[in-house]
Amino acid sequence: RDAGTEWKALDFRCLPGATDRLPCLLSPYHSRLDWETWIQTTASMEHLFEKRAPPQEYFNRFPNFLHQLVLRILHGDEDAVS
């Protein structure tokens, strides 16, 4: 960590975060970020777990949208978390 770097906590709109506000309620719908993350990681990679795939296979299947989200966050794009 660089001495001049300031880290700022991100407060995702529909995820539990700040204790001074309630998370949004979308029932019966889901936050797109939650849903996409679950579908593209857990649900689509179950077969890797079943065949006891090595960690590299999980890494190779890391969803592109999550990669792009991480890059946007690291570059300070505040719209990425809304």
Short mmCIF file of N, CA, C and O in Angstrom, two decimals:
data_model
loop_
_atom_site.label_atom_id
_atom_site.label_comp_id
_atom_site.label_asym_id
_atom_site.label_seq_id
_atom_site.Cartn_x
_atom_site.Cartn_y
_atom_site.Cartn_z
N ARG A 1 0.86 -1.18 0.00
CA ARG A 1 0.00 0.00 0.00
C ARG A 1 0.89 1.23 0.00
O ARG A 1 1.78 1.37 0.82
N ASP A 2 0.61 2.13 -0.91
CA ASP A 2 1.37 3.38 -1.00
C ASP A 2 0.97 4.31 0.13
O ASP A 2 -0.20 4.37 0.52
N ALA A 3 1.93 5.07 0.63
CA ALA A 3 1.65 6.01 1.72
C ALA A 3 0.65 7.07 1.29
O ALA A 3 -0.14 7.55 2.09
N GLY A 4 0.63 7.43 0.01
CA GLY A 4 -0.28 8.47 -0.47
C GLY A 4 -1.64 7.96 -0.92
O GLY A 4 -2.47 8.72 -1.37
N THR A 5 -1.88 6.67 -0.79
CA THR A 5 -3.14 6.08 -1.24
C THR A 5 -4.18 6.14 -0.14
O THR A 5 -3.92 5.77 0.99
N GLU A 6 -5.35 6.62 -0.50
CA GLU A 6 -6.46 6.66 0.46
C GLU A 6 -7.52 5.67 0.01
O GLU A 6 -8.02 5.74 -1.10
N TRP A 7 -7.85 4.73 0.86
CA TRP A 7 -8.87 3.74 0.56
C TRP A 7 -10.22 4.25 1.03
O TRP A 7 -10.35 4.81 2.10
N LYS A 8 -11.22 4.06 0.20
CA LYS A 8 -12.57 4.51 0.51
C LYS A 8 -13.51 3.31 0.45
O LYS A 8 -13.50 2.55 -0.51
N ALA A 9 -14.30 3.12 1.50
CA ALA A 9 -15.26 2.01 1.52
C ALA A 9 -16.35 2.26 0.50
O ALA A 9 -16.84 3.38 0.35
N LEU A 10 -16.74 1.21 -0.20
CA LEU A 10 -17.82 1.30 -1.18
C LEU A 10 -19.11 0.86 -0.53
O LEU A 10 -19.14 -0.10 0.23
N ASP A 11 -20.18 1.55 -0.84
CA ASP A 11 -21.47 1.21 -0.28
C ASP A 11 -22.39 0.81 -1.43
O ASP A 11 -22.98 1.66 -2.08
N PHE A 12 -22.47 -0.49 -1.70
CA PHE A 12 -23.32 -0.96 -2.78
C PHE A 12 -24.78 -0.74 -2.40
O PHE A 12 -25.20 -1.05 -1.29
N ARG A 13 -25.55 -0.24 -3.33
CA ARG A 13 -26.92 0.18 -3.09
C ARG A 13 -27.81 -0.91 -2.51
O ARG A 13 -28.59 -0.67 -1.60
N CYS A 14 -27.73 -2.11 -3.02
CA CYS A 14 -28.66 -3.16 -2.60
C CYS A 14 -28.01 -4.27 -1.79
O CYS A 14 -28.54 -5.36 -1.68
N LEU A 15 -26.86 -4.00 -1.25
CA LEU A 15 -26.20 -4.97 -0.37
C LEU A 15 -26.10 -4.37 1.02
O LEU A 15 -25.98 -3.16 1.16
N PRO A 16 -26.14 -5.20 2.05
CA PRO A 16 -25.93 -4.65 3.38
C PRO A 16 -24.58 -3.94 3.43
O PRO A 16 -23.61 -4.41 2.86
N GLY A 17 -24.53 -2.82 4.06
CA GLY A 17 -23.28 -2.06 4.13
C GLY A 17 -23.30 -1.12 5.31
O GLY A 17 -23.12 -1.54 6.45
N ALA A 18 -23.54 0.15 5.02
CA ALA A 18 -23.56 1.16 6.07
C ALA A 18 -24.63 0.82 7.10
O ALA A 18 -25.74 0.44 6.77
N THR A 19 -24.27 0.96 8.36
CA THR A 19 -25.21 0.61 9.43
C THR A 19 -26.23 1.71 9.70
O THR A 19 -27.18 1.51 10.45
N ASP A 20 -26.06 2.86 9.05
CA ASP A 20 -27.01 3.95 9.28
C ASP A 20 -28.13 3.98 8.24
O ASP A 20 -28.91 4.91 8.18
N ARG A 21 -28.23 2.93 7.40
CA ARG A 21 -29.32 2.85 6.44
C ARG A 21 -29.73 1.40 6.24
O ARG A 21 -28.95 0.48 6.44
N LEU A 22 -30.97 1.20 5.83
CA LEU A 22 -31.45 -0.13 5.51
C LEU A 22 -31.08 -0.44 4.06
O LEU A 22 -31.10 0.45 3.21
N PRO A 23 -30.77 -1.70 3.73
CA PRO A 23 -30.54 -2.03 2.33
C PRO A 23 -31.86 -1.93 1.57
O PRO A 23 -32.94 -2.02 2.16
N CYS A 24 -31.78 -1.71 0.27
CA CYS A 24 -33.01 -1.58 -0.51
C CYS A 24 -33.78 -2.90 -0.52
O CYS A 24 -33.22 -3.97 -0.32
N LEU A 25 -35.06 -2.80 -0.75
CA LEU A 25 -35.93 -3.97 -0.80
C LEU A 25 -36.49 -4.07 -2.20
O LEU A 25 -37.17 -3.16 -2.67
N LEU A 26 -36.19 -5.15 -2.88
CA LEU A 26 -36.61 -5.33 -4.27
C LEU A 26 -37.58 -6.50 -4.44
O LEU A 26 -37.90 -6.85 -5.56
N SER A 27 -38.00 -7.12 -3.38
CA SER A 27 -38.81 -8.32 -3.45
C SER A 27 -40.02 -8.12 -4.36
O SER A 27 -40.67 -7.08 -4.29
N PRO A 28 -40.34 -9.02 -5.21
CA PRO A 28 -39.78 -10.37 -5.37
C PRO A 28 -38.58 -10.41 -6.33
O PRO A 28 -38.21 -11.46 -6.80
N TYR A 29 -37.99 -9.28 -6.64
CA TYR A 29 -36.88 -9.22 -7.57
C TYR A 29 -35.55 -9.34 -6.83
O TYR A 29 -35.50 -9.38 -5.62
N HIS A 30 -34.46 -9.38 -7.57
CA HIS A 30 -33.12 -9.47 -7.00
C HIS A 30 -32.26 -8.34 -7.56
O HIS A 30 -32.46 -7.91 -8.69
N SER A 31 -31.31 -7.92 -6.77
CA SER A 31 -30.33 -6.97 -7.28
C SER A 31 -29.58 -7.67 -8.41
O SER A 31 -29.19 -8.83 -8.30
N ARG A 32 -29.39 -6.97 -9.50
CA ARG A 32 -28.73 -7.58 -10.66
C ARG A 32 -27.33 -8.08 -10.31
O ARG A 32 -26.90 -9.14 -10.76
N LEU A 33 -26.59 -7.30 -9.53
CA LEU A 33 -25.24 -7.71 -9.15
C LEU A 33 -25.27 -9.02 -8.37
O LEU A 33 -24.51 -9.94 -8.65
N ASP A 34 -26.18 -9.12 -7.40
CA ASP A 34 -26.31 -10.36 -6.62
C ASP A 34 -26.64 -11.54 -7.53
O ASP A 34 -26.03 -12.60 -7.47
N TRP A 35 -27.64 -11.34 -8.38
CA TRP A 35 -28.13 -12.41 -9.23
C TRP A 35 -27.07 -12.86 -10.23
O TRP A 35 -26.79 -14.05 -10.37
N GLU A 36 -26.48 -11.92 -10.93
CA GLU A 36 -25.45 -12.25 -11.91
C GLU A 36 -24.26 -12.94 -11.27
O GLU A 36 -23.70 -13.88 -11.82
N THR A 37 -23.84 -12.45 -10.11
CA THR A 37 -22.71 -13.06 -9.43
C THR A 37 -23.02 -14.51 -9.07
O THR A 37 -22.21 -15.41 -9.30
N TRP A 38 -24.21 -14.76 -8.55
CA TRP A 38 -24.59 -16.12 -8.17
C TRP A 38 -24.67 -17.02 -9.40
O TRP A 38 -24.10 -18.12 -9.42
N ILE A 39 -25.37 -16.58 -10.42
CA ILE A 39 -25.55 -17.39 -11.62
C ILE A 39 -24.22 -17.69 -12.28
O ILE A 39 -23.92 -18.81 -12.65
N GLN A 40 -23.39 -16.67 -12.45
CA GLN A 40 -22.16 -16.84 -13.22
C GLN A 40 -21.02 -17.47 -12.43
O GLN A 40 -20.02 -17.86 -13.01
N THR A 41 -21.15 -17.55 -11.14
CA THR A 41 -20.08 -18.20 -10.36
C THR A 41 -20.59 -19.50 -9.76
O THR A 41 -20.24 -20.57 -10.23
N THR A 42 -21.44 -19.41 -8.77
CA THR A 42 -21.90 -20.60 -8.06
C THR A 42 -22.63 -21.57 -8.97
O THR A 42 -22.24 -22.74 -9.08
N ALA A 43 -23.67 -21.11 -9.61
CA ALA A 43 -24.51 -22.01 -10.40
C ALA A 43 -23.79 -22.55 -11.63
O ALA A 43 -23.95 -23.72 -11.98
N SER A 44 -22.98 -21.75 -12.28
CA SER A 44 -22.34 -22.21 -13.51
C SER A 44 -21.02 -22.95 -13.27
O SER A 44 -20.47 -23.51 -14.19
N MET A 45 -20.53 -22.95 -12.03
CA MET A 45 -19.26 -23.63 -11.77
C MET A 45 -19.41 -24.86 -10.87
O MET A 45 -18.42 -25.41 -10.42
N GLU A 46 -20.65 -25.30 -10.62
CA GLU A 46 -20.85 -26.46 -9.77
C GLU A 46 -20.14 -27.69 -10.31
O GLU A 46 -19.60 -28.49 -9.55
N HIS A 47 -20.12 -27.83 -11.62
CA HIS A 47 -19.48 -29.00 -12.21
C HIS A 47 -17.98 -29.03 -11.92
O HIS A 47 -17.38 -30.10 -11.83
N LEU A 48 -17.35 -27.86 -11.78
CA LEU A 48 -15.93 -27.82 -11.44
C LEU A 48 -15.69 -28.40 -10.04
O LEU A 48 -14.73 -29.14 -9.82
N PHE A 49 -16.59 -28.06 -9.13
CA PHE A 49 -16.48 -28.59 -7.77
C PHE A 49 -16.68 -30.10 -7.77
O PHE A 49 -15.94 -30.84 -7.13
N GLU A 50 -17.68 -30.56 -8.53
CA GLU A 50 -17.99 -31.99 -8.57
C GLU A 50 -16.84 -32.81 -9.13
O GLU A 50 -16.60 -33.93 -8.70
N LYS A 51 -16.11 -32.25 -10.09
CA LYS A 51 -14.98 -33.02 -10.65
C LYS A 51 -13.65 -32.68 -9.97
O LYS A 51 -12.60 -33.09 -10.43
N ARG A 52 -13.74 -31.91 -8.88
CA ARG A 52 -12.56 -31.54 -8.09
C ARG A 52 -11.50 -30.86 -8.96
O ARG A 52 -10.32 -31.22 -8.95
N ALA A 53 -11.95 -29.87 -9.70
CA ALA A 53 -11.06 -29.13 -10.60
C ALA A 53 -10.02 -28.35 -9.81
O ALA A 53 -10.29 -27.90 -8.69
N PRO A 54 -8.85 -28.16 -10.39
CA PRO A 54 -7.82 -27.36 -9.72
C PRO A 54 -8.21 -25.88 -9.69
O PRO A 54 -9.03 -25.43 -10.51
N PRO A 55 -7.65 -25.11 -8.78
CA PRO A 55 -8.00 -23.68 -8.66
C PRO A 55 -7.87 -22.90 -9.96
O PRO A 55 -8.65 -21.99 -10.21
N GLN A 56 -6.92 -23.26 -10.81
CA GLN A 56 -6.72 -22.52 -12.06
C GLN A 56 -7.95 -22.57 -12.96
O GLN A 56 -8.26 -21.62 -13.65
N GLU A 57 -8.70 -23.68 -12.92
CA GLU A 57 -9.91 -23.78 -13.75
C GLU A 57 -10.97 -22.78 -13.29
O GLU A 57 -11.68 -22.20 -14.11
N TYR A 58 -11.07 -22.57 -11.99
CA TYR A 58 -12.00 -21.57 -11.49
C TYR A 58 -11.57 -20.18 -11.96
O TYR A 58 -12.38 -19.37 -12.39
N PHE A 59 -10.29 -19.91 -11.85
CA PHE A 59 -9.76 -18.62 -12.28
C PHE A 59 -10.00 -18.40 -13.77
O PHE A 59 -10.39 -17.31 -14.19
N ASN A 60 -9.82 -19.43 -14.57
CA ASN A 60 -10.02 -19.32 -16.02
C ASN A 60 -11.47 -19.02 -16.37
O ASN A 60 -11.74 -18.47 -17.43
N ARG A 61 -12.38 -19.38 -15.50
CA ARG A 61 -13.81 -19.15 -15.76
C ARG A 61 -14.37 -17.95 -15.00
O ARG A 61 -15.57 -17.77 -14.91
N PHE A 62 -13.50 -17.13 -14.45
CA PHE A 62 -13.94 -15.93 -13.73
C PHE A 62 -14.75 -15.07 -14.69
O PHE A 62 -14.28 -14.73 -15.77
N PRO A 63 -15.99 -14.73 -14.35
CA PRO A 63 -16.87 -14.00 -15.27
C PRO A 63 -16.30 -12.64 -15.69
O PRO A 63 -15.78 -11.90 -14.86
N ASN A 64 -16.42 -12.36 -16.97
CA ASN A 64 -15.90 -11.11 -17.51
C ASN A 64 -16.55 -9.90 -16.85
O ASN A 64 -15.89 -8.89 -16.60
N PHE A 65 -17.85 -9.97 -16.56
CA PHE A 65 -18.51 -8.81 -15.97
C PHE A 65 -17.92 -8.48 -14.59
O PHE A 65 -17.82 -7.32 -14.22
N LEU A 66 -17.51 -9.50 -13.82
CA LEU A 66 -16.89 -9.24 -12.53
C LEU A 66 -15.49 -8.64 -12.70
O LEU A 66 -15.09 -7.75 -11.96
N HIS A 67 -14.78 -9.13 -13.69
CA HIS A 67 -13.45 -8.57 -14.00
C HIS A 67 -13.59 -7.08 -14.34
O HIS A 67 -12.85 -6.24 -13.82
N GLN A 68 -14.56 -6.76 -15.21
CA GLN A 68 -14.78 -5.37 -15.60
C GLN A 68 -15.22 -4.51 -14.42
O GLN A 68 -14.81 -3.36 -14.28
N LEU A 69 -16.06 -5.07 -13.54
CA LEU A 69 -16.52 -4.34 -12.36
C LEU A 69 -15.35 -4.00 -11.45
O LEU A 69 -15.22 -2.87 -10.98
N VAL A 70 -14.49 -4.97 -11.21
CA VAL A 70 -13.33 -4.74 -10.35
C VAL A 70 -12.44 -3.66 -10.95
O VAL A 70 -11.97 -2.75 -10.25
N LEU A 71 -12.21 -3.71 -12.26
CA LEU A 71 -11.39 -2.68 -12.91
C LEU A 71 -12.01 -1.30 -12.77
O LEU A 71 -11.32 -0.32 -12.48
N ARG A 72 -13.32 -1.20 -12.97
CA ARG A 72 -14.00 0.10 -12.84
C ARG A 72 -13.89 0.63 -11.42
O ARG A 72 -13.65 1.82 -11.21
N ILE A 73 -14.06 -0.24 -10.43
CA ILE A 73 -13.96 0.18 -9.03
C ILE A 73 -12.55 0.66 -8.73
O ILE A 73 -12.36 1.71 -8.12
N LEU A 74 -11.56 -0.10 -9.18
CA LEU A 74 -10.17 0.29 -8.93
C LEU A 74 -9.77 1.60 -9.60
O LEU A 74 -8.87 2.28 -9.15
N HIS A 75 -10.48 1.94 -10.68
CA HIS A 75 -10.20 3.21 -11.36
C HIS A 75 -11.08 4.34 -10.86
O HIS A 75 -11.10 5.43 -11.45
N GLY A 76 -11.81 4.11 -9.79
CA GLY A 76 -12.58 5.18 -9.15
C GLY A 76 -13.91 5.49 -9.78
O GLY A 76 -14.47 6.56 -9.54
N ASP A 77 -14.47 4.60 -10.58
CA ASP A 77 -15.76 4.83 -11.22
C ASP A 77 -16.87 4.62 -10.20
O ASP A 77 -17.23 3.49 -9.87
N GLU A 78 -17.43 5.72 -9.66
CA GLU A 78 -18.45 5.60 -8.63
C GLU A 78 -19.77 5.05 -9.15
O GLU A 78 -20.58 4.54 -8.39
N ASP A 79 -20.01 5.13 -10.46
CA ASP A 79 -21.22 4.55 -11.03
C ASP A 79 -21.19 3.03 -11.03
O ASP A 79 -22.22 2.39 -11.17
N ALA A 80 -20.02 2.45 -10.87
CA ALA A 80 -19.90 0.99 -10.89
C ALA A 80 -20.64 0.33 -9.74
O ALA A 80 -21.05 -0.81 -9.85
N VAL A 81 -20.81 1.01 -8.65
CA VAL A 81 -21.46 0.40 -7.48
C VAL A 81 -22.92 0.81 -7.33
O VAL A 81 -23.57 0.40 -6.38
N SER A 82 -23.45 1.57 -8.25
CA SER A 82 -24.85 2.00 -8.12
C SER A 82 -25.78 1.09 -8.89
O SER A 82 -25.40 0.25 -9.63
#
